[in-house]
mmCIF file with all atom_site columns, C-alpha atoms in Angstrom:
data_model
loop_
_atom_site.group_PDB
_atom_site.id
_atom_site.type_symbol
_atom_site.label_atom_id
_atom_site.label_alt_id
_atom_site.label_comp_id
_atom_site.label_asym_id
_atom_site.label_entity_id
_atom_site.label_seq_id
_atom_site.pdbx_PDB_ins_code
_atom_site.Cartn_x
_atom_site.Cartn_y
_atom_site.Cartn_z
_atom_site.occupancy
_atom_site.B_iso_or_equiv
_atom_site.pdbx_formal_charge
_atom_site.auth_seq_id
_atom_site.auth_comp_id
_atom_site.auth_asym_id
_atom_site.auth_atom_id
_atom_site.pdbx_PDB_model_num
ATOM 1   C CA . GLN A 1 1   ? -32.889 -16.061 -44.693 1.00 0.00 ? 1   GLN A CA 1
ATOM 2   C CA . ILE A 1 2   ? -35.669 -15.605 -41.519 1.00 0.00 ? 2   ILE A CA 1
ATOM 3   C CA . THR A 1 3   ? -34.913 -16.112 -38.520 1.00 0.00 ? 3   THR A CA 1
ATOM 4   C CA . LEU A 1 4   ? -35.659 -15.941 -34.469 1.00 0.00 ? 4   LEU A CA 1
ATOM 5   C CA . LYS A 1 5   ? -34.451 -16.517 -31.358 1.00 0.00 ? 5   LYS A CA 1
ATOM 6   C CA . GLU A 1 6   ? -36.261 -16.534 -27.839 1.00 0.00 ? 6   GLU A CA 1
ATOM 7   C CA . SER A 1 7   ? -34.211 -15.258 -24.769 1.00 0.00 ? 7   SER A CA 1
ATOM 8   C CA . GLY A 1 8   ? -34.561 -14.875 -21.089 1.00 0.00 ? 8   GLY A CA 1
ATOM 9   C CA . PRO A 1 9   ? -34.306 -16.956 -18.372 1.00 0.00 ? 9   PRO A CA 1
ATOM 10  C CA . THR A 1 10  ? -35.546 -20.492 -17.240 1.00 0.00 ? 10  THR A CA 1
ATOM 11  C CA . LEU A 1 11  ? -36.509 -19.539 -14.464 1.00 0.00 ? 11  LEU A CA 1
ATOM 12  C CA . VAL A 1 12  ? -38.500 -17.345 -12.103 1.00 0.00 ? 12  VAL A CA 1
ATOM 13  C CA . LYS A 1 13  ? -40.274 -16.903 -8.837  1.00 0.00 ? 13  LYS A CA 1
ATOM 14  C CA . PRO A 1 14  ? -44.165 -16.711 -8.291  1.00 0.00 ? 14  PRO A CA 1
ATOM 15  C CA . THR A 1 15  ? -44.787 -12.955 -8.189  1.00 0.00 ? 15  THR A CA 1
ATOM 16  C CA . GLN A 1 16  ? -41.820 -11.452 -10.977 1.00 0.00 ? 16  GLN A CA 1
ATOM 17  C CA . THR A 1 17  ? -41.739 -10.874 -14.214 1.00 0.00 ? 17  THR A CA 1
ATOM 18  C CA . LEU A 1 18  ? -40.607 -12.484 -16.776 1.00 0.00 ? 18  LEU A CA 1
ATOM 19  C CA . THR A 1 19  ? -38.804 -10.958 -19.944 1.00 0.00 ? 19  THR A CA 1
ATOM 20  C CA . LEU A 1 20  ? -37.787 -12.330 -22.743 1.00 0.00 ? 20  LEU A CA 1
ATOM 21  C CA . THR A 1 21  ? -36.269 -10.735 -26.033 1.00 0.00 ? 21  THR A CA 1
ATOM 22  C CA . CYS A 1 22  ? -37.029 -12.460 -29.205 1.00 0.00 ? 22  CYS A CA 1
ATOM 23  C CA . THR A 1 23  ? -33.648 -11.764 -31.824 1.00 0.00 ? 23  THR A CA 1
ATOM 24  C CA . PHE A 1 24  ? -34.758 -11.834 -35.534 1.00 0.00 ? 24  PHE A CA 1
ATOM 25  C CA . SER A 1 25  ? -33.257 -11.790 -38.426 1.00 0.00 ? 25  SER A CA 1
ATOM 26  C CA . GLY A 1 26  ? -33.941 -12.218 -43.061 1.00 0.00 ? 26  GLY A CA 1
ATOM 27  C CA . PHE A 1 27  ? -36.876 -9.177  -41.972 1.00 0.00 ? 27  PHE A CA 1
ATOM 28  C CA . SER A 1 28  ? -37.744 -5.941  -41.083 1.00 0.00 ? 28  SER A CA 1
ATOM 29  C CA . LEU A 1 29  ? -40.011 -4.407  -38.412 1.00 0.00 ? 29  LEU A CA 1
ATOM 30  C CA . SER A 1 30  ? -40.112 -1.174  -40.006 1.00 0.00 ? 30  SER A CA 1
ATOM 31  C CA . THR A 1 31  ? -41.323 -3.353  -43.408 1.00 0.00 ? 31  THR A CA 1
ATOM 32  C CA . SER A 1 32  ? -45.072 -1.377  -43.549 1.00 0.00 ? 32  SER A CA 1
ATOM 33  C CA . GLY A 1 33  ? -47.758 -4.676  -42.683 1.00 0.00 ? 33  GLY A CA 1
ATOM 34  C CA . VAL A 1 34  ? -45.249 -6.200  -40.701 1.00 0.00 ? 34  VAL A CA 1
ATOM 35  C CA . GLY A 1 35  ? -45.680 -7.436  -37.273 1.00 0.00 ? 35  GLY A CA 1
ATOM 36  C CA . VAL A 1 36  ? -43.853 -9.838  -34.745 1.00 0.00 ? 36  VAL A CA 1
ATOM 37  C CA . GLY A 1 37  ? -46.133 -12.136 -31.787 1.00 0.00 ? 37  GLY A CA 1
ATOM 38  C CA . TRP A 1 38  ? -45.294 -14.079 -29.828 1.00 0.00 ? 38  TRP A CA 1
ATOM 39  C CA . ILE A 1 39  ? -47.327 -17.039 -28.560 1.00 0.00 ? 39  ILE A CA 1
ATOM 40  C CA . ARG A 1 40  ? -46.956 -19.755 -25.258 1.00 0.00 ? 40  ARG A CA 1
ATOM 41  C CA . GLN A 1 41  ? -47.334 -23.338 -24.780 1.00 0.00 ? 41  GLN A CA 1
ATOM 42  C CA . PRO A 1 42  ? -47.734 -24.765 -21.466 1.00 0.00 ? 42  PRO A CA 1
ATOM 43  C CA . PRO A 1 43  ? -46.467 -28.900 -21.862 1.00 0.00 ? 43  PRO A CA 1
ATOM 44  C CA . GLY A 1 44  ? -48.613 -30.853 -23.476 1.00 0.00 ? 44  GLY A CA 1
ATOM 45  C CA . LYS A 1 45  ? -51.070 -27.694 -24.170 1.00 0.00 ? 45  LYS A CA 1
ATOM 46  C CA . ALA A 1 46  ? -52.513 -25.968 -27.056 1.00 0.00 ? 46  ALA A CA 1
ATOM 47  C CA . LEU A 1 47  ? -50.882 -23.161 -28.606 1.00 0.00 ? 47  LEU A CA 1
ATOM 48  C CA . GLU A 1 48  ? -52.052 -19.654 -26.655 1.00 0.00 ? 48  GLU A CA 1
ATOM 49  C CA . TRP A 1 49  ? -51.611 -16.025 -28.466 1.00 0.00 ? 49  TRP A CA 1
ATOM 50  C CA . LEU A 1 50  ? -50.716 -13.871 -26.028 1.00 0.00 ? 50  LEU A CA 1
ATOM 51  C CA . ALA A 1 51  ? -49.018 -10.288 -28.265 1.00 0.00 ? 51  ALA A CA 1
ATOM 52  C CA . LEU A 1 52  ? -48.411 -8.797  -31.668 1.00 0.00 ? 52  LEU A CA 1
ATOM 53  C CA . ILE A 1 53  ? -47.310 -5.080  -32.078 1.00 0.00 ? 53  ILE A CA 1
ATOM 54  C CA . TYR A 1 54  ? -46.496 -4.343  -35.750 1.00 0.00 ? 54  TYR A CA 1
ATOM 55  C CA . TRP A 1 55  ? -44.136 -1.626  -37.751 1.00 0.00 ? 55  TRP A CA 1
ATOM 56  C CA . ASN A 1 56  ? -46.126 1.481   -36.966 1.00 0.00 ? 56  ASN A CA 1
ATOM 57  C CA . ASP A 1 57  ? -46.339 0.206   -33.228 1.00 0.00 ? 57  ASP A CA 1
ATOM 58  C CA . ASP A 1 58  ? -49.975 -0.906  -32.776 1.00 0.00 ? 58  ASP A CA 1
ATOM 59  C CA . LYS A 1 59  ? -50.314 -3.196  -29.962 1.00 0.00 ? 59  LYS A CA 1
ATOM 60  C CA . ARG A 1 60  ? -52.315 -5.765  -29.139 1.00 0.00 ? 60  ARG A CA 1
ATOM 61  C CA . TYR A 1 61  ? -53.103 -8.205  -26.478 1.00 0.00 ? 61  TYR A CA 1
ATOM 62  C CA . SER A 1 62  ? -54.738 -12.094 -25.492 1.00 0.00 ? 62  SER A CA 1
ATOM 63  C CA . PRO A 1 63  ? -57.677 -9.828  -23.370 1.00 0.00 ? 63  PRO A CA 1
ATOM 64  C CA . SER A 1 64  ? -57.528 -12.655 -20.866 1.00 0.00 ? 64  SER A CA 1
ATOM 65  C CA . LEU A 1 65  ? -54.105 -11.641 -20.038 1.00 0.00 ? 65  LEU A CA 1
ATOM 66  C CA . LYS A 1 66  ? -53.581 -8.008  -21.604 1.00 0.00 ? 66  LYS A CA 1
ATOM 67  C CA . SER A 1 67  ? -53.353 -6.407  -18.062 1.00 0.00 ? 67  SER A CA 1
ATOM 68  C CA . ARG A 1 68  ? -49.999 -8.647  -17.640 1.00 0.00 ? 68  ARG A CA 1
ATOM 69  C CA . LEU A 1 69  ? -48.321 -7.839  -20.878 1.00 0.00 ? 69  LEU A CA 1
ATOM 70  C CA . THR A 1 70  ? -46.621 -5.610  -23.080 1.00 0.00 ? 70  THR A CA 1
ATOM 71  C CA . ILE A 1 71  ? -44.560 -5.793  -26.364 1.00 0.00 ? 71  ILE A CA 1
ATOM 72  C CA . THR A 1 72  ? -42.083 -3.954  -27.449 1.00 0.00 ? 72  THR A CA 1
ATOM 73  C CA . LYS A 1 73  ? -39.266 -3.111  -30.066 1.00 0.00 ? 73  LYS A CA 1
ATOM 74  C CA . ASP A 1 74  ? -36.611 -1.784  -31.068 1.00 0.00 ? 74  ASP A CA 1
ATOM 75  C CA . THR A 1 75  ? -36.191 -2.128  -35.294 1.00 0.00 ? 75  THR A CA 1
ATOM 76  C CA . SER A 1 76  ? -32.119 -0.703  -34.620 1.00 0.00 ? 76  SER A CA 1
ATOM 77  C CA . LYS A 1 77  ? -31.640 -3.523  -32.636 1.00 0.00 ? 77  LYS A CA 1
ATOM 78  C CA . ASN A 1 78  ? -34.206 -6.141  -34.804 1.00 0.00 ? 78  ASN A CA 1
ATOM 79  C CA . GLN A 1 79  ? -35.874 -6.625  -31.602 1.00 0.00 ? 79  GLN A CA 1
ATOM 80  C CA . VAL A 1 80  ? -39.035 -7.295  -29.491 1.00 0.00 ? 80  VAL A CA 1
ATOM 81  C CA . VAL A 1 81  ? -38.923 -8.094  -25.681 1.00 0.00 ? 81  VAL A CA 1
ATOM 82  C CA . LEU A 1 82  ? -42.311 -9.190  -24.605 1.00 0.00 ? 82  LEU A CA 1
ATOM 83  C CA . THR A 1 83  ? -43.000 -8.970  -20.487 1.00 0.00 ? 83  THR A CA 1
ATOM 84  C CA . MET A 1 84  ? -45.202 -10.713 -18.082 1.00 0.00 ? 84  MET A CA 1
ATOM 85  C CA . THR A 1 85  ? -45.907 -9.619  -14.913 1.00 0.00 ? 85  THR A CA 1
ATOM 86  C CA . ASN A 1 86  ? -47.295 -11.371 -11.419 1.00 0.00 ? 86  ASN A CA 1
ATOM 87  C CA . MET A 1 87  ? -45.629 -14.687 -13.010 1.00 0.00 ? 87  MET A CA 1
ATOM 88  C CA . ASP A 1 88  ? -48.062 -17.783 -11.141 1.00 0.00 ? 88  ASP A CA 1
ATOM 89  C CA . PRO A 1 89  ? -46.387 -21.579 -12.189 1.00 0.00 ? 89  PRO A CA 1
ATOM 90  C CA . VAL A 1 90  ? -49.514 -21.375 -14.563 1.00 0.00 ? 90  VAL A CA 1
ATOM 91  C CA . ASP A 1 91  ? -47.335 -19.656 -16.866 1.00 0.00 ? 91  ASP A CA 1
ATOM 92  C CA . THR A 1 92  ? -45.015 -22.820 -17.521 1.00 0.00 ? 92  THR A CA 1
ATOM 93  C CA . ALA A 1 93  ? -44.732 -22.760 -21.141 1.00 0.00 ? 93  ALA A CA 1
ATOM 94  C CA . THR A 1 94  ? -42.955 -22.523 -23.740 1.00 0.00 ? 94  THR A CA 1
ATOM 95  C CA . TYR A 1 95  ? -42.427 -19.488 -25.050 1.00 0.00 ? 95  TYR A CA 1
ATOM 96  C CA . TYR A 1 96  ? -42.632 -18.557 -28.838 1.00 0.00 ? 96  TYR A CA 1
ATOM 97  C CA . CYS A 1 97  ? -41.635 -15.936 -30.890 1.00 0.00 ? 97  CYS A CA 1
ATOM 98  C CA . ALA A 1 98  ? -43.204 -15.945 -34.390 1.00 0.00 ? 98  ALA A CA 1
ATOM 99  C CA . PRO A 1 99  ? -43.371 -12.646 -37.532 1.00 0.00 ? 99  PRO A CA 1
ATOM 100 C CA . ILE A 1 100 ? -46.477 -12.007 -39.633 1.00 0.00 ? 100 ILE A CA 1
ATOM 101 C CA . LEU A 1 101 ? -44.875 -10.499 -42.845 1.00 0.00 ? 101 LEU A CA 1
ATOM 102 C CA . GLY A 1 102 ? -48.090 -8.860  -44.005 1.00 0.00 ? 102 GLY A CA 1
ATOM 103 C CA . GLY A 1 103 ? -50.781 -11.053 -43.438 1.00 0.00 ? 103 GLY A CA 1
ATOM 104 C CA . THR A 1 104 ? -52.716 -12.663 -40.699 1.00 0.00 ? 104 THR A CA 1
ATOM 105 C CA . TYR A 1 105 ? -50.678 -15.136 -39.642 1.00 0.00 ? 105 TYR A CA 1
ATOM 106 C CA . PHE A 1 106 ? -47.547 -16.611 -38.379 1.00 0.00 ? 106 PHE A CA 1
ATOM 107 C CA . ASP A 1 107 ? -44.965 -17.383 -41.622 1.00 0.00 ? 107 ASP A CA 1
ATOM 108 C CA . TYR A 1 108 ? -42.084 -18.366 -39.577 1.00 0.00 ? 108 TYR A CA 1
ATOM 109 C CA . TRP A 1 109 ? -41.693 -19.256 -35.515 1.00 0.00 ? 109 TRP A CA 1
ATOM 110 C CA . GLY A 1 110 ? -38.369 -19.125 -33.305 1.00 0.00 ? 110 GLY A CA 1
ATOM 111 C CA . GLN A 1 111 ? -37.168 -22.222 -31.679 1.00 0.00 ? 111 GLN A CA 1
ATOM 112 C CA . GLY A 1 112 ? -38.979 -21.326 -28.545 1.00 0.00 ? 112 GLY A CA 1
ATOM 113 C CA . THR A 1 113 ? -37.711 -21.003 -25.213 1.00 0.00 ? 113 THR A CA 1
ATOM 114 C CA . LEU A 1 114 ? -39.102 -22.754 -21.665 1.00 0.00 ? 114 LEU A CA 1
ATOM 115 C CA . VAL A 1 115 ? -39.519 -20.548 -18.846 1.00 0.00 ? 115 VAL A CA 1
ATOM 116 C CA . THR A 1 116 ? -40.770 -22.262 -15.768 1.00 0.00 ? 116 THR A CA 1
ATOM 117 C CA . VAL A 1 117 ? -42.536 -20.631 -12.407 1.00 0.00 ? 117 VAL A CA 1
ATOM 118 C CA . SER A 1 118 ? -40.922 -22.442 -9.144  1.00 0.00 ? 118 SER A CA 1
ATOM 119 C CA . SER A 1 119 ? -40.051 -21.185 -5.770  1.00 0.00 ? 119 SER A CA 1
ATOM 120 C CA . GLN B 2 1   ? -62.085 -14.560 -27.315 1.00 0.00 ? 1   GLN B CA 1
ATOM 121 C CA . SER B 2 2   ? -62.817 -17.858 -26.873 1.00 0.00 ? 2   SER B CA 1
ATOM 122 C CA . ALA B 2 3   ? -60.089 -20.661 -28.764 1.00 0.00 ? 3   ALA B CA 1
ATOM 123 C CA . LEU B 2 4   ? -61.686 -22.755 -31.448 1.00 0.00 ? 4   LEU B CA 1
ATOM 124 C CA . THR B 2 5   ? -62.557 -26.101 -31.380 1.00 0.00 ? 5   THR B CA 1
ATOM 125 C CA . GLN B 2 6   ? -60.888 -28.873 -32.517 1.00 0.00 ? 6   GLN B CA 1
ATOM 126 C CA . PRO B 2 7   ? -61.424 -32.314 -31.835 1.00 0.00 ? 7   PRO B CA 1
ATOM 127 C CA . ARG B 2 8   ? -58.564 -33.702 -29.054 1.00 0.00 ? 8   ARG B CA 1
ATOM 128 C CA . SER B 2 9   ? -57.714 -36.242 -31.912 1.00 0.00 ? 9   SER B CA 1
ATOM 129 C CA . VAL B 2 10  ? -58.290 -37.944 -35.088 1.00 0.00 ? 10  VAL B CA 1
ATOM 130 C CA . SER B 2 11  ? -56.621 -41.090 -37.387 1.00 0.00 ? 11  SER B CA 1
ATOM 131 C CA . GLY B 2 12  ? -56.412 -42.899 -40.004 1.00 0.00 ? 12  GLY B CA 1
ATOM 132 C CA . SER B 2 13  ? -53.450 -45.107 -42.438 1.00 0.00 ? 13  SER B CA 1
ATOM 133 C CA . PRO B 2 14  ? -51.507 -44.184 -44.352 1.00 0.00 ? 14  PRO B CA 1
ATOM 134 C CA . GLY B 2 15  ? -53.049 -42.958 -48.157 1.00 0.00 ? 15  GLY B CA 1
ATOM 135 C CA . GLN B 2 16  ? -56.289 -42.558 -46.138 1.00 0.00 ? 16  GLN B CA 1
ATOM 136 C CA . SER B 2 17  ? -57.840 -39.009 -46.297 1.00 0.00 ? 17  SER B CA 1
ATOM 137 C CA . VAL B 2 18  ? -58.854 -36.977 -42.513 1.00 0.00 ? 18  VAL B CA 1
ATOM 138 C CA . THR B 2 19  ? -60.007 -34.404 -41.817 1.00 0.00 ? 19  THR B CA 1
ATOM 139 C CA . ILE B 2 20  ? -60.277 -31.930 -39.517 1.00 0.00 ? 20  ILE B CA 1
ATOM 140 C CA . SER B 2 21  ? -62.694 -28.872 -38.472 1.00 0.00 ? 21  SER B CA 1
ATOM 141 C CA . CYS B 2 22  ? -61.594 -26.496 -36.530 1.00 0.00 ? 22  CYS B CA 1
ATOM 142 C CA . THR B 2 23  ? -65.190 -24.526 -34.940 1.00 0.00 ? 23  THR B CA 1
ATOM 143 C CA . GLY B 2 24  ? -65.415 -20.534 -34.407 1.00 0.00 ? 24  GLY B CA 1
ATOM 144 C CA . THR B 2 25  ? -68.084 -18.367 -34.204 1.00 0.00 ? 25  THR B CA 1
ATOM 145 C CA . SER B 2 26  ? -69.110 -15.441 -36.631 1.00 0.00 ? 26  SER B CA 1
ATOM 146 C CA . SER B 2 27  ? -66.321 -12.977 -34.892 1.00 0.00 ? 27  SER B CA 1
ATOM 147 C CA . ASP B 2 28  ? -63.098 -14.919 -35.992 1.00 0.00 ? 28  ASP B CA 1
ATOM 148 C CA . VAL B 2 29  ? -63.728 -17.771 -38.582 1.00 0.00 ? 29  VAL B CA 1
ATOM 149 C CA . GLY B 2 30  ? -66.805 -16.958 -39.957 1.00 0.00 ? 30  GLY B CA 1
ATOM 150 C CA . GLY B 2 31  ? -65.468 -13.100 -40.208 1.00 0.00 ? 31  GLY B CA 1
ATOM 151 C CA . TYR B 2 32  ? -63.125 -13.305 -42.871 1.00 0.00 ? 32  TYR B CA 1
ATOM 152 C CA . ASN B 2 33  ? -60.899 -15.486 -44.986 1.00 0.00 ? 33  ASN B CA 1
ATOM 153 C CA . TYR B 2 34  ? -57.952 -15.429 -42.278 1.00 0.00 ? 34  TYR B CA 1
ATOM 154 C CA . VAL B 2 35  ? -57.710 -19.006 -40.978 1.00 0.00 ? 35  VAL B CA 1
ATOM 155 C CA . SER B 2 36  ? -53.938 -20.754 -40.748 1.00 0.00 ? 36  SER B CA 1
ATOM 156 C CA . TRP B 2 37  ? -53.216 -24.101 -39.650 1.00 0.00 ? 37  TRP B CA 1
ATOM 157 C CA . TYR B 2 38  ? -49.727 -25.130 -38.464 1.00 0.00 ? 38  TYR B CA 1
ATOM 158 C CA . GLN B 2 39  ? -48.430 -28.373 -37.548 1.00 0.00 ? 39  GLN B CA 1
ATOM 159 C CA . GLN B 2 40  ? -46.801 -29.448 -35.001 1.00 0.00 ? 40  GLN B CA 1
ATOM 160 C CA . HIS B 2 41  ? -44.321 -32.373 -34.183 1.00 0.00 ? 41  HIS B CA 1
ATOM 161 C CA . PRO B 2 42  ? -43.059 -33.574 -30.761 1.00 0.00 ? 42  PRO B CA 1
ATOM 162 C CA . GLY B 2 43  ? -40.579 -31.019 -29.727 1.00 0.00 ? 43  GLY B CA 1
ATOM 163 C CA . LYS B 2 44  ? -40.342 -28.831 -32.205 1.00 0.00 ? 44  LYS B CA 1
ATOM 164 C CA . ALA B 2 45  ? -41.984 -25.489 -33.497 1.00 0.00 ? 45  ALA B CA 1
ATOM 165 C CA . PRO B 2 46  ? -44.825 -25.273 -34.928 1.00 0.00 ? 46  PRO B CA 1
ATOM 166 C CA . LYS B 2 47  ? -44.473 -25.041 -39.338 1.00 0.00 ? 47  LYS B CA 1
ATOM 167 C CA . LEU B 2 48  ? -47.514 -22.566 -41.079 1.00 0.00 ? 48  LEU B CA 1
ATOM 168 C CA . MET B 2 49  ? -48.971 -25.566 -43.155 1.00 0.00 ? 49  MET B CA 1
ATOM 169 C CA . ILE B 2 50  ? -52.067 -23.902 -44.332 1.00 0.00 ? 50  ILE B CA 1
ATOM 170 C CA . TYR B 2 51  ? -53.491 -19.319 -45.033 1.00 0.00 ? 51  TYR B CA 1
ATOM 171 C CA . ASP B 2 52  ? -55.889 -17.454 -45.393 1.00 0.00 ? 52  ASP B CA 1
ATOM 172 C CA . VAL B 2 53  ? -58.330 -20.452 -45.668 1.00 0.00 ? 53  VAL B CA 1
ATOM 173 C CA . SER B 2 54  ? -56.802 -22.245 -48.227 1.00 0.00 ? 54  SER B CA 1
ATOM 174 C CA . LYS B 2 55  ? -53.189 -20.980 -49.508 1.00 0.00 ? 55  LYS B CA 1
ATOM 175 C CA . ARG B 2 56  ? -50.611 -23.673 -49.532 1.00 0.00 ? 56  ARG B CA 1
ATOM 176 C CA . PRO B 2 57  ? -46.962 -21.659 -48.643 1.00 0.00 ? 57  PRO B CA 1
ATOM 177 C CA . SER B 2 58  ? -44.661 -22.743 -50.969 1.00 0.00 ? 58  SER B CA 1
ATOM 178 C CA . GLY B 2 59  ? -42.409 -26.050 -49.963 1.00 0.00 ? 59  GLY B CA 1
ATOM 179 C CA . VAL B 2 60  ? -46.170 -27.814 -48.052 1.00 0.00 ? 60  VAL B CA 1
ATOM 180 C CA . PRO B 2 61  ? -47.155 -30.499 -50.110 1.00 0.00 ? 61  PRO B CA 1
ATOM 181 C CA . ASP B 2 62  ? -50.436 -30.537 -52.542 1.00 0.00 ? 62  ASP B CA 1
ATOM 182 C CA . ARG B 2 63  ? -51.564 -33.062 -50.166 1.00 0.00 ? 63  ARG B CA 1
ATOM 183 C CA . PHE B 2 64  ? -52.618 -30.420 -47.856 1.00 0.00 ? 64  PHE B CA 1
ATOM 184 C CA . SER B 2 65  ? -55.771 -28.384 -48.395 1.00 0.00 ? 65  SER B CA 1
ATOM 185 C CA . GLY B 2 66  ? -57.843 -25.791 -46.443 1.00 0.00 ? 66  GLY B CA 1
ATOM 186 C CA . SER B 2 67  ? -61.686 -24.855 -46.563 1.00 0.00 ? 67  SER B CA 1
ATOM 187 C CA . LYS B 2 68  ? -64.262 -23.146 -44.672 1.00 0.00 ? 68  LYS B CA 1
ATOM 188 C CA . SER B 2 69  ? -68.262 -23.235 -44.258 1.00 0.00 ? 69  SER B CA 1
ATOM 189 C CA . GLY B 2 70  ? -69.785 -21.244 -41.978 1.00 0.00 ? 70  GLY B CA 1
ATOM 190 C CA . ASN B 2 71  ? -68.415 -20.354 -38.709 1.00 0.00 ? 71  ASN B CA 1
ATOM 191 C CA . THR B 2 72  ? -66.353 -23.954 -39.645 1.00 0.00 ? 72  THR B CA 1
ATOM 192 C CA . ALA B 2 73  ? -62.930 -24.405 -41.033 1.00 0.00 ? 73  ALA B CA 1
ATOM 193 C CA . SER B 2 74  ? -61.251 -27.740 -42.254 1.00 0.00 ? 74  SER B CA 1
ATOM 194 C CA . LEU B 2 75  ? -57.555 -28.893 -42.578 1.00 0.00 ? 75  LEU B CA 1
ATOM 195 C CA . THR B 2 76  ? -57.483 -32.218 -45.587 1.00 0.00 ? 76  THR B CA 1
ATOM 196 C CA . ILE B 2 77  ? -54.665 -34.328 -45.757 1.00 0.00 ? 77  ILE B CA 1
ATOM 197 C CA . SER B 2 78  ? -54.872 -37.026 -48.232 1.00 0.00 ? 78  SER B CA 1
ATOM 198 C CA . GLY B 2 79  ? -52.590 -39.564 -48.985 1.00 0.00 ? 79  GLY B CA 1
ATOM 199 C CA . LEU B 2 80  ? -51.878 -39.874 -45.545 1.00 0.00 ? 80  LEU B CA 1
ATOM 200 C CA . GLN B 2 81  ? -48.210 -40.427 -44.519 1.00 0.00 ? 81  GLN B CA 1
ATOM 201 C CA . ALA B 2 82  ? -46.378 -41.329 -41.662 1.00 0.00 ? 82  ALA B CA 1
ATOM 202 C CA . GLU B 2 83  ? -44.801 -37.551 -41.463 1.00 0.00 ? 83  GLU B CA 1
ATOM 203 C CA . ASP B 2 84  ? -47.689 -36.682 -41.158 1.00 0.00 ? 84  ASP B CA 1
ATOM 204 C CA . GLU B 2 85  ? -48.295 -37.592 -37.498 1.00 0.00 ? 85  GLU B CA 1
ATOM 205 C CA . ALA B 2 86  ? -47.719 -34.336 -35.699 1.00 0.00 ? 86  ALA B CA 1
ATOM 206 C CA . ASP B 2 87  ? -50.299 -32.134 -33.825 1.00 0.00 ? 87  ASP B CA 1
ATOM 207 C CA . TYR B 2 88  ? -52.427 -29.525 -35.862 1.00 0.00 ? 88  TYR B CA 1
ATOM 208 C CA . TYR B 2 89  ? -53.576 -26.045 -34.599 1.00 0.00 ? 89  TYR B CA 1
ATOM 209 C CA . CYS B 2 90  ? -55.828 -23.720 -35.976 1.00 0.00 ? 90  CYS B CA 1
ATOM 210 C CA . CYS B 2 91  ? -55.832 -20.317 -35.710 1.00 0.00 ? 91  CYS B CA 1
ATOM 211 C CA . SER B 2 92  ? -57.899 -17.491 -36.885 1.00 0.00 ? 92  SER B CA 1
ATOM 212 C CA . TYR B 2 93  ? -57.900 -13.665 -37.253 1.00 0.00 ? 93  TYR B CA 1
ATOM 213 C CA . ALA B 2 94  ? -60.276 -12.293 -35.288 1.00 0.00 ? 94  ALA B CA 1
ATOM 214 C CA . GLY B 2 95  ? -60.741 -8.389  -35.904 1.00 0.00 ? 95  GLY B CA 1
ATOM 215 C CA . SER B 2 96  ? -58.904 -5.411  -34.499 1.00 0.00 ? 96  SER B CA 1
ATOM 216 C CA . TYR B 2 97  ? -55.380 -7.134  -35.352 1.00 0.00 ? 97  TYR B CA 1
ATOM 217 C CA . ILE B 2 98  ? -55.980 -10.261 -32.908 1.00 0.00 ? 98  ILE B CA 1
ATOM 218 C CA . VAL B 2 99  ? -55.700 -13.365 -33.464 1.00 0.00 ? 99  VAL B CA 1
ATOM 219 C CA . VAL B 2 100 ? -56.933 -16.926 -31.259 1.00 0.00 ? 100 VAL B CA 1
ATOM 220 C CA . PHE B 2 101 ? -55.894 -20.770 -32.279 1.00 0.00 ? 101 PHE B CA 1
ATOM 221 C CA . GLY B 2 102 ? -57.525 -23.181 -31.739 1.00 0.00 ? 102 GLY B CA 1
ATOM 222 C CA . GLY B 2 103 ? -56.907 -26.283 -28.953 1.00 0.00 ? 103 GLY B CA 1
ATOM 223 C CA . GLY B 2 104 ? -55.256 -28.702 -31.119 1.00 0.00 ? 104 GLY B CA 1
ATOM 224 C CA . THR B 2 105 ? -55.671 -32.131 -33.144 1.00 0.00 ? 105 THR B CA 1
ATOM 225 C CA . LYS B 2 106 ? -53.362 -34.902 -32.596 1.00 0.00 ? 106 LYS B CA 1
ATOM 226 C CA . LEU B 2 107 ? -53.516 -36.995 -36.163 1.00 0.00 ? 107 LEU B CA 1
ATOM 227 C CA . THR B 2 108 ? -52.902 -40.900 -35.047 1.00 0.00 ? 108 THR B CA 1
ATOM 228 C CA . VAL B 2 109 ? -50.911 -42.597 -39.035 1.00 0.00 ? 109 VAL B CA 1
ATOM 229 C CA . LEU B 2 110 ? -52.349 -46.016 -37.978 1.00 0.00 ? 110 LEU B CA 1
#
């Protein structure tokens, strides 16, 4: 059974750095072809892909947010961490993590975590 | 990398069929057979419904089907049911291990 859970602060101030952790089970990030991605969704708006990290530590970022994002993995802990710098109120969103299990699609999704950016 | 274009809303009556389009470019939808579709009910996480343009994950009813022509992918839902009312998002591989989502379509079952 594959599960994922996002964790991190629910409230951050403008200009602060956001750190989110995705803790997963049921698959391994050391398996060839496997990746974990982050996707966000502002309230009432569309999904937006942010970043992906693969089993071989290859990392990919949304071109529009690349300068603000860093994604890392801890294979031994089954965790993927996303950091986003210089947070702004427009970054208020539910942040999801989801795995890619050898294809190019997100097989499962975490429950998401709502992050509000406000002073 | 721009978001894929979807109609903001579609609707249909129970039992009818509806089709949701997803238009991209030759750099994403048109360039690869790697389009996926996700269903999202209010307050819930998205759920994978279609992958690789037309494949259904285990457990997804065969009322859901996907296709692609040129730079446009489509999701068709036949035999509409009340529980199909949700938001639907397409997603395409865009090369270099990057993906892009569509703007989402709200499906209303009348």
